[in-house]
CSV table of C-alpha atoms in Angstrom, one decimal:
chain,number,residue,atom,x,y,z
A,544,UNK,CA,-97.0,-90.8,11.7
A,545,UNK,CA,-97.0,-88.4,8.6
A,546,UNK,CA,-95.0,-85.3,9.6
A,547,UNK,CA,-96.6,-82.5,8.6
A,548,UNK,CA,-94.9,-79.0,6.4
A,549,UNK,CA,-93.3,-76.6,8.0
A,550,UNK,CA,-94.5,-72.9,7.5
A,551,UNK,CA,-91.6,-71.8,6.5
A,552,UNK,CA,-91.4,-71.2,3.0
A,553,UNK,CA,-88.3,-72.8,1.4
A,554,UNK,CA,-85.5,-70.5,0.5
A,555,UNK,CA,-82.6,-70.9,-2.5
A,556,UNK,CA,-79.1,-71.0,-1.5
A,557,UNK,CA,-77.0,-68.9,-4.0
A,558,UNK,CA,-74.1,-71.8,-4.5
A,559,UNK,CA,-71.6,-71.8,-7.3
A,560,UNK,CA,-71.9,-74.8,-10.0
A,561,UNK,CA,-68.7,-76.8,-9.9
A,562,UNK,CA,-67.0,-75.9,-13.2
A,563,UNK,CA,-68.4,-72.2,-13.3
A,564,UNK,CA,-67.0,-68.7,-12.1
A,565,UNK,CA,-68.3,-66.7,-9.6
A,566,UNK,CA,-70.1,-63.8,-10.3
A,567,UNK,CA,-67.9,-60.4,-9.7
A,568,UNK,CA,-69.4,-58.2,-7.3
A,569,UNK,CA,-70.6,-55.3,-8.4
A,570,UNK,CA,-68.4,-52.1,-8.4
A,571,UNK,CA,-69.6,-49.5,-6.0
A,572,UNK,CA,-71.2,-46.1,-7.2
A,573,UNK,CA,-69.1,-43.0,-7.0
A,574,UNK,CA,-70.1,-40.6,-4.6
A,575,UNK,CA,-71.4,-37.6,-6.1
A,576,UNK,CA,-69.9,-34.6,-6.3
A,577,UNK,CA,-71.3,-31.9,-3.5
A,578,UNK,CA,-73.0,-29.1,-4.7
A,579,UNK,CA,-71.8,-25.5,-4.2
A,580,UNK,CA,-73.4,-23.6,-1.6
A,581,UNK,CA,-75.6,-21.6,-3.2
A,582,UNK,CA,-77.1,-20.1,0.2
A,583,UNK,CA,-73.8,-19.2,1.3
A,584,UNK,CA,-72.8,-17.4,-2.2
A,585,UNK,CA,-76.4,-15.2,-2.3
A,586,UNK,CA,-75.6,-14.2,1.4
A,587,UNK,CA,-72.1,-12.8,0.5
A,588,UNK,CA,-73.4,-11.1,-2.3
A,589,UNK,CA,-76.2,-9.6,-0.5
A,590,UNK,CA,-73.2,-8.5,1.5
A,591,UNK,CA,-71.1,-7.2,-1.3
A,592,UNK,CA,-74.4,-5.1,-2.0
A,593,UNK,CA,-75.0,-3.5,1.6
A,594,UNK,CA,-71.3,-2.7,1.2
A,595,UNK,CA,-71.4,-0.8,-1.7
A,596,UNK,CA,-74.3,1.8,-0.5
A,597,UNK,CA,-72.0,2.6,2.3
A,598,UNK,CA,-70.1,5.7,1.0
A,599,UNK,CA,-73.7,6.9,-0.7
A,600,UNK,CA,-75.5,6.4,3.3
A,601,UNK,CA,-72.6,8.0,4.8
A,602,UNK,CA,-72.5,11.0,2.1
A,603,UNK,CA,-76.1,11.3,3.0
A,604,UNK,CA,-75.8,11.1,6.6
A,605,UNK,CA,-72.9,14.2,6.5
A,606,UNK,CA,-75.6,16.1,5.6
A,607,UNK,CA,-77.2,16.2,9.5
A,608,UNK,CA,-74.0,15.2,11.6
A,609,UNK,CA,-71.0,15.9,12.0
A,610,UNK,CA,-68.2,13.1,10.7
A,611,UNK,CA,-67.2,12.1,14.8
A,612,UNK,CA,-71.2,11.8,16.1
A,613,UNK,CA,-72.0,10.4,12.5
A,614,UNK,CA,-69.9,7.3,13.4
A,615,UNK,CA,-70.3,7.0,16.8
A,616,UNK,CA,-74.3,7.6,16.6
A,617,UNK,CA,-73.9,4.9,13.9
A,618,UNK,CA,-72.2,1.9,15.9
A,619,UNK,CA,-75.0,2.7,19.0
A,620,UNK,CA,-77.8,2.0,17.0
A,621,UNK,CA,-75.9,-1.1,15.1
A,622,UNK,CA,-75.1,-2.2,18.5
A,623,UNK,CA,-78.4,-1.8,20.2
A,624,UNK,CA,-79.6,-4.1,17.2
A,625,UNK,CA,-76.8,-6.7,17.4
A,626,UNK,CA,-77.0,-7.0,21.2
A,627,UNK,CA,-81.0,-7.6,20.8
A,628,UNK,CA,-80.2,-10.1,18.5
A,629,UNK,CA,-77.7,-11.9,20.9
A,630,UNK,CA,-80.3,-11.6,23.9
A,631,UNK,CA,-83.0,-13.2,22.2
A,632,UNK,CA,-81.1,-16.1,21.0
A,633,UNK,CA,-79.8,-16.5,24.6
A,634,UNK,CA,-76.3,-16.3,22.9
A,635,UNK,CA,-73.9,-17.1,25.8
A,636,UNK,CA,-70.5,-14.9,25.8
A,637,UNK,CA,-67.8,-16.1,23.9
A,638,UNK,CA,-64.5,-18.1,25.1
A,639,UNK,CA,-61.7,-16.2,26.6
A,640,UNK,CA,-59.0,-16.9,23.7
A,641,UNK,CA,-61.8,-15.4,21.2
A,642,UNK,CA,-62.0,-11.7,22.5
A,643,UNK,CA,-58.8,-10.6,21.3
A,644,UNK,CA,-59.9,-11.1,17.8
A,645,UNK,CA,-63.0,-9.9,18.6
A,646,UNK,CA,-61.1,-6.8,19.6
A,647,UNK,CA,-58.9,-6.7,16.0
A,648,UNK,CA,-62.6,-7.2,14.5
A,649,UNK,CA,-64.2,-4.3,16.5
A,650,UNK,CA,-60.9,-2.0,16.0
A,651,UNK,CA,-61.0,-2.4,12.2
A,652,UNK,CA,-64.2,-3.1,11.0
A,653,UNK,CA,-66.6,-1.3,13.6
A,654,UNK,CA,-64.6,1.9,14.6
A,655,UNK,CA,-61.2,1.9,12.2
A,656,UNK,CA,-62.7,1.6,8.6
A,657,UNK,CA,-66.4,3.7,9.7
A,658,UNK,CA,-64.3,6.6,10.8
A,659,UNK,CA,-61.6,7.1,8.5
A,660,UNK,CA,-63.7,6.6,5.7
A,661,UNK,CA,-66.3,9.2,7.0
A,662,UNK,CA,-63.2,11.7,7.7
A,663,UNK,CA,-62.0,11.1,3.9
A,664,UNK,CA,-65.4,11.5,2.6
A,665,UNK,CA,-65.7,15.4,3.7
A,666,UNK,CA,-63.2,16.1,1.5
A,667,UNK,CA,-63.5,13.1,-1.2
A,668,UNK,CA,-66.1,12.3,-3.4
A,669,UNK,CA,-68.0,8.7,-3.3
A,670,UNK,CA,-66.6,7.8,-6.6
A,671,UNK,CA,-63.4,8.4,-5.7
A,672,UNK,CA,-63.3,6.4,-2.1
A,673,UNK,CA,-65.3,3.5,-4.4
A,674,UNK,CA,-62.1,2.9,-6.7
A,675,UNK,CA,-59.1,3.4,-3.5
A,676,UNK,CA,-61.3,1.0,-1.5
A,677,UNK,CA,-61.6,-1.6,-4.7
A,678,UNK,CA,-57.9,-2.5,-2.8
A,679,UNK,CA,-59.6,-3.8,-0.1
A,680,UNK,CA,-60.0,-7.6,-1.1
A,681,UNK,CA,-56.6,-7.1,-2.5
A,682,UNK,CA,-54.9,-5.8,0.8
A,683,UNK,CA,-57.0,-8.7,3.1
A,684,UNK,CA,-55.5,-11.4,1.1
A,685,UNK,CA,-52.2,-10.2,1.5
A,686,UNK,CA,-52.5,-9.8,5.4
A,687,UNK,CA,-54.3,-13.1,5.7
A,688,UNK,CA,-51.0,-14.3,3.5
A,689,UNK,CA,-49.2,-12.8,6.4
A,690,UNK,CA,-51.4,-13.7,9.1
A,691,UNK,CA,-51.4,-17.8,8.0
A,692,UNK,CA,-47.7,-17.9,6.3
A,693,UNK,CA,-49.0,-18.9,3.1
A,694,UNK,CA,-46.8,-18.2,-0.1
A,695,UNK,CA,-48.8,-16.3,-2.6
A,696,UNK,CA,-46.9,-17.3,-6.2
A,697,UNK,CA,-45.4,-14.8,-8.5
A,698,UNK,CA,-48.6,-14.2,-10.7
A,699,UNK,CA,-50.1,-13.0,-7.3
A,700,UNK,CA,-47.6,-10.8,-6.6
A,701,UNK,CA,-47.1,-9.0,-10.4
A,702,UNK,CA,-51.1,-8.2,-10.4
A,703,UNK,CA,-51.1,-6.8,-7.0
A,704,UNK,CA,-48.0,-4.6,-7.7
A,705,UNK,CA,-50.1,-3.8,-11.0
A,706,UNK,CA,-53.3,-3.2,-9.2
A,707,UNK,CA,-51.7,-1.1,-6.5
A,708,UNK,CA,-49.9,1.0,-9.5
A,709,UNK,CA,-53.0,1.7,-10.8
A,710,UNK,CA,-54.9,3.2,-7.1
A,711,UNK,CA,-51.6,5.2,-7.0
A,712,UNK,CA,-51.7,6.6,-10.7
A,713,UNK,CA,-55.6,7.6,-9.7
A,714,UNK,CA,-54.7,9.4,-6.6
A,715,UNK,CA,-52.3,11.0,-7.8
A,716,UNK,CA,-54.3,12.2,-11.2
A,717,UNK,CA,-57.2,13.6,-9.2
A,718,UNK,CA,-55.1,15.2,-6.6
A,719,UNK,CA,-53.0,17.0,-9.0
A,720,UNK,CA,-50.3,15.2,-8.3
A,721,UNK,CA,-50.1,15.1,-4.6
A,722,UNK,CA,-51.8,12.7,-2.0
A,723,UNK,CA,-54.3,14.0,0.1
A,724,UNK,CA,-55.5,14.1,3.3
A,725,UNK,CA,-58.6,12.1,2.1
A,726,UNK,CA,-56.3,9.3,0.3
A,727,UNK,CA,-54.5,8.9,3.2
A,728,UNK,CA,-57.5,8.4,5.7
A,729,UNK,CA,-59.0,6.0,2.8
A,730,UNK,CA,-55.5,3.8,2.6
A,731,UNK,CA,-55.5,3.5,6.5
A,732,UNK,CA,-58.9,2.1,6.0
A,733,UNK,CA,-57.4,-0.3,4.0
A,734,UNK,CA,-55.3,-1.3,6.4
A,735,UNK,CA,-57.6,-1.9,9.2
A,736,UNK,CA,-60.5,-3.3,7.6
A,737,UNK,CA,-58.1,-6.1,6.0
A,738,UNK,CA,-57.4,-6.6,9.4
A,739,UNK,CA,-60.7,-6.8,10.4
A,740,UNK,CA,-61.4,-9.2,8.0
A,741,UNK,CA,-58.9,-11.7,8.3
A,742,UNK,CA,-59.4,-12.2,11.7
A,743,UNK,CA,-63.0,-11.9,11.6
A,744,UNK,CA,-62.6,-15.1,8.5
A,745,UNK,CA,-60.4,-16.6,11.1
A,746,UNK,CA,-63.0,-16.6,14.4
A,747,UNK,CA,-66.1,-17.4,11.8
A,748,UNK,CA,-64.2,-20.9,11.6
A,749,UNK,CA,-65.0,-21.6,15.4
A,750,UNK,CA,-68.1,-19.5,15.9
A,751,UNK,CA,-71.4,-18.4,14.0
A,752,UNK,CA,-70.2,-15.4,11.7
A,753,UNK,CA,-72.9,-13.2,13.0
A,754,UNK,CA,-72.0,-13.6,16.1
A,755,UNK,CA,-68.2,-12.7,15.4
A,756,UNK,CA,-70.2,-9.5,14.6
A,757,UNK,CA,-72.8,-8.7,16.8
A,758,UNK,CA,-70.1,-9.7,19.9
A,759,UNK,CA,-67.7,-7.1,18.1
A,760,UNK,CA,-70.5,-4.1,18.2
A,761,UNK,CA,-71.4,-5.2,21.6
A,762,UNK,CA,-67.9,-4.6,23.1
A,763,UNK,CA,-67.5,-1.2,21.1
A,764,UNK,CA,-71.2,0.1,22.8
A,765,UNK,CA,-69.5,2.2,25.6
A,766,UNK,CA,-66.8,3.7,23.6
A,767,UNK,CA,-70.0,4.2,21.0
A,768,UNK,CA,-72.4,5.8,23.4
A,769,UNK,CA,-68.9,8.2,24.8
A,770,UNK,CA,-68.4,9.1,21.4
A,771,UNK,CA,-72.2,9.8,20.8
A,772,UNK,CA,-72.5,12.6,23.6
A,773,UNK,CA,-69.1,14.6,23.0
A,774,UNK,CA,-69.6,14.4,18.9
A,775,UNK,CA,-73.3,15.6,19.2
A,776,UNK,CA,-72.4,18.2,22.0
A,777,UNK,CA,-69.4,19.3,19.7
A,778,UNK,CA,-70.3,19.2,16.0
A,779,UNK,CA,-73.8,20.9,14.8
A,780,UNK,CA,-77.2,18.8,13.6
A,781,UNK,CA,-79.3,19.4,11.2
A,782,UNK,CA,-81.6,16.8,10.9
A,783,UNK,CA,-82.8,15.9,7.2
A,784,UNK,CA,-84.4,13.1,5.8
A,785,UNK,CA,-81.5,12.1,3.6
A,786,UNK,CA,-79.5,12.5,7.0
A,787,UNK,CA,-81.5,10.3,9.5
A,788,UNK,CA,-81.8,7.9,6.0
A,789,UNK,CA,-78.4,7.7,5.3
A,790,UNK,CA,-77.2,7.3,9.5
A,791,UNK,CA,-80.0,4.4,9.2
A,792,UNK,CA,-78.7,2.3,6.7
A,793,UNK,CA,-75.3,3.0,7.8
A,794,UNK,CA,-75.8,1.3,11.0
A,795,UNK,CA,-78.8,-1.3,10.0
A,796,UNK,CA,-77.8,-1.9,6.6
A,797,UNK,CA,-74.2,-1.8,6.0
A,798,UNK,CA,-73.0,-2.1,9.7
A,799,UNK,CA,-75.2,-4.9,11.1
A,800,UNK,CA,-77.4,-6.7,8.2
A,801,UNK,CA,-74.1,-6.3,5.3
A,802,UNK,CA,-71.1,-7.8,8.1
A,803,UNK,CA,-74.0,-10.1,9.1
A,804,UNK,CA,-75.0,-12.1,6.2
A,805,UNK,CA,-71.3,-11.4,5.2
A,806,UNK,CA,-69.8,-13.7,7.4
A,807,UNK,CA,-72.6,-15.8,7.6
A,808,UNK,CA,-71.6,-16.3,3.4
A,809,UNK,CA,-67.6,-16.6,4.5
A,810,UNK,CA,-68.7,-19.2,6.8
A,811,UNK,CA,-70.4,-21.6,4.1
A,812,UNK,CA,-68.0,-20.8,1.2
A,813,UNK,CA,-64.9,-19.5,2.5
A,814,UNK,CA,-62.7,-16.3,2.1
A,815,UNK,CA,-61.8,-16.4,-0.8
A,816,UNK,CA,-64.8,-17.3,-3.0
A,817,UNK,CA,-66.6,-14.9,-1.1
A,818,UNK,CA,-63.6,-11.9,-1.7
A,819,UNK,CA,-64.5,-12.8,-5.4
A,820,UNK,CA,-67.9,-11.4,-4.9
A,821,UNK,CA,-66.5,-8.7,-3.3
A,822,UNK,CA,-64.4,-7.1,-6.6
A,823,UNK,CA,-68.1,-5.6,-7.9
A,824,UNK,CA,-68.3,-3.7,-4.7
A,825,UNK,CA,-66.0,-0.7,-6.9
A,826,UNK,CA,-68.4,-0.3,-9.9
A,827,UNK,CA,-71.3,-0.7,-7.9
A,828,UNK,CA,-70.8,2.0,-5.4
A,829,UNK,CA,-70.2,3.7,-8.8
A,830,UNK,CA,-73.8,3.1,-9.9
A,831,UNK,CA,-75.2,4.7,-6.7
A,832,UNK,CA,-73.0,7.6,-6.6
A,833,UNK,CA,-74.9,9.0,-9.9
A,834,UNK,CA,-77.9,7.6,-9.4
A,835,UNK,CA,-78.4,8.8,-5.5
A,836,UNK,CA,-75.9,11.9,-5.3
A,837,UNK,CA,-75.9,12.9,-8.7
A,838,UNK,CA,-72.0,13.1,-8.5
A,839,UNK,CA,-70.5,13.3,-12.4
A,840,UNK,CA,-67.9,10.9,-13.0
A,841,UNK,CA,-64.5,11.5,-14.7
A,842,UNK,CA,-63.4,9.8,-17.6
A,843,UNK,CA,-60.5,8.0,-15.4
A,844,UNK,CA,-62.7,6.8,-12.4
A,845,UNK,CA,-64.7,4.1,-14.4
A,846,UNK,CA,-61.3,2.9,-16.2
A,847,UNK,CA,-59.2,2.9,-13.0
A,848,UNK,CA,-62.0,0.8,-11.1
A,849,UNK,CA,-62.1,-2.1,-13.9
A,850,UNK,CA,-58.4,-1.8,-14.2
A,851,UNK,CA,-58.0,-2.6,-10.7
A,852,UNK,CA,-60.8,-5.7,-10.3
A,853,UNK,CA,-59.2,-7.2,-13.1
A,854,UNK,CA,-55.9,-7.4,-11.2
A,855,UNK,CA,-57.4,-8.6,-8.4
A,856,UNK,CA,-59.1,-11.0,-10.6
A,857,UNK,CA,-55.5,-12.0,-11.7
A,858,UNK,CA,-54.7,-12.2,-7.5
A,859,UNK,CA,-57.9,-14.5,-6.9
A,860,UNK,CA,-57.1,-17.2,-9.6
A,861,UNK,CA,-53.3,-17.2,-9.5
């Protein structure tokens, strides 16, 4: 019998030759780098700009309402759009432990900040809010320092002690040498926005930053709507078309679309990254003052805005 070939083609056996080294594996290619999130850093600026054409909106909007139905009108209609938003992505309601920072969210940011800067802008002009408020990434790091224990270093500390110098020096300078009532509503803003912030950064880690908020608005709709009917029953309206412009974008711009794509950006590139961004917010609010009000700036307000966002500057790399 002849046997016949197998189909199976015949295969070489890598063996080492007596007398000759193996050959060394081959070292394994580094992983590369990941790329910044570019998505993330576009959203937070779109942010940054919604921010800065809030004093312009809400300048416009004093125009038809008074300053108590101006922000209550405003978080109804920012509401009505955040809960349709939540309803037609079948959103279901957050966990328990969530809703008291939900609440520190909805205090500062929806209610707090809206309101005490609307009451300081009846007697302050845009240009001036823009430079006390270029604090505001200043005063959320320091809370969020507060808030998670972490020790800023010395650097940190001797720019925002410079920065704050500064804001006080302005105030001071354009008030003749007294605070008033306006600085004081606009320094409580400070307060309660960094407040806002922080714990709005904090709940962004465990849920979708628009959610964090379009659930804040939500909880804030019956105080809103409360609000809505004593302010327009109390305070005259005239309606206008910078008026009903300015209560717009308020409430679709700056309120819902600017926090919404805000912590949507916080959520991809983090706080602090994102509160770099946030330093042009001063100059840029600025820029709209004289371009949409017309408002004439003083020598000091330019200097004393880039005075400050280069302290903070100092703060973010220290």
């Amino acid at each position: 019998m002849t046997a016949k070939n197998s189909a199976t083609l015949p295969t070489s056996i890598a063996v080492d030759r007596p007398g000759r080294p193996a050959r060394p594996a081959r070292p394994a290619r580094p992983a590369r780098p990941a790329r910044p999130a570019t998505g993330g850093t576009a959203l937070a600026a779109l942010g940054v700009v919604a921010f800065s054409l809030t004093f312009p909106a809400t300048a416009w909007g004093l125009e038809s309402f008074g300053p108590w139905s101006f922000v209550a009108v405003r978080s109804v209609l920012a509401a009505v759009i955040a809960g349709g938003f939540l309803l037609a992505g079948r959103v279901p309601l957050p966990a328990r432990e969530h809703w008291a920072g939900l609440a520190v969210v909805a205090a500062g940011v929806v209610i707090g900040f809206p309101l005490l800067t609307t009451l300081a802008l009846t007697t302050s002009t845009t240009s001036h809010a823009a430079v006390v408020v270029g604090l505001l990434p200043l005063t959320t790091a320091a809370l969020s320092a507060l808030r998670t224990g972490v020790r800023p270093s010395r650097r940190f500390w001797a720019a925002a002690v410079a920065g704050a110098a500064v804001v006080l020096g302005f105030t001071l300078a354009q008030s003749g040498g007294a605070v008033s009532a306006g600085d004081g509503y606009l320094f409580g803003a400070l307060l309660v926005c960094a407040a806002g912030y922080t714990e709005g950064g904090r709940l962004a880690r465990v849920l979708p930053g628009w959610q964090v908020i379009g659930w804040a608005l939500v909880a804030c709709l019956p105080l809103g709507l409360a609000g809505s009917a004593l302010g327009l029953a109390y305070e005259p309206v005239h309606v206008t078309g910078h008026g009903l412009a300015g209560l717009v974008w308020a409430a679709a711009g700056s309120t819902f679309l600017g926090l919404y794509v805000w912590y949507r950006g916080i959520a991809e590139i983090g706080a602090p990254r994102a509160s770099q961004l946030q330093l042009a917010q001063p100059l840029l609010t600025l820029v709209w003052s004289v371009a949409l009000l017309g408002e004439h700036l003083s020598p000091a307000a330019p200097a004393a805005a880039c005075a400050v966002l280069v302290c903070i500057a100092v703060t973010q790399r220290a």
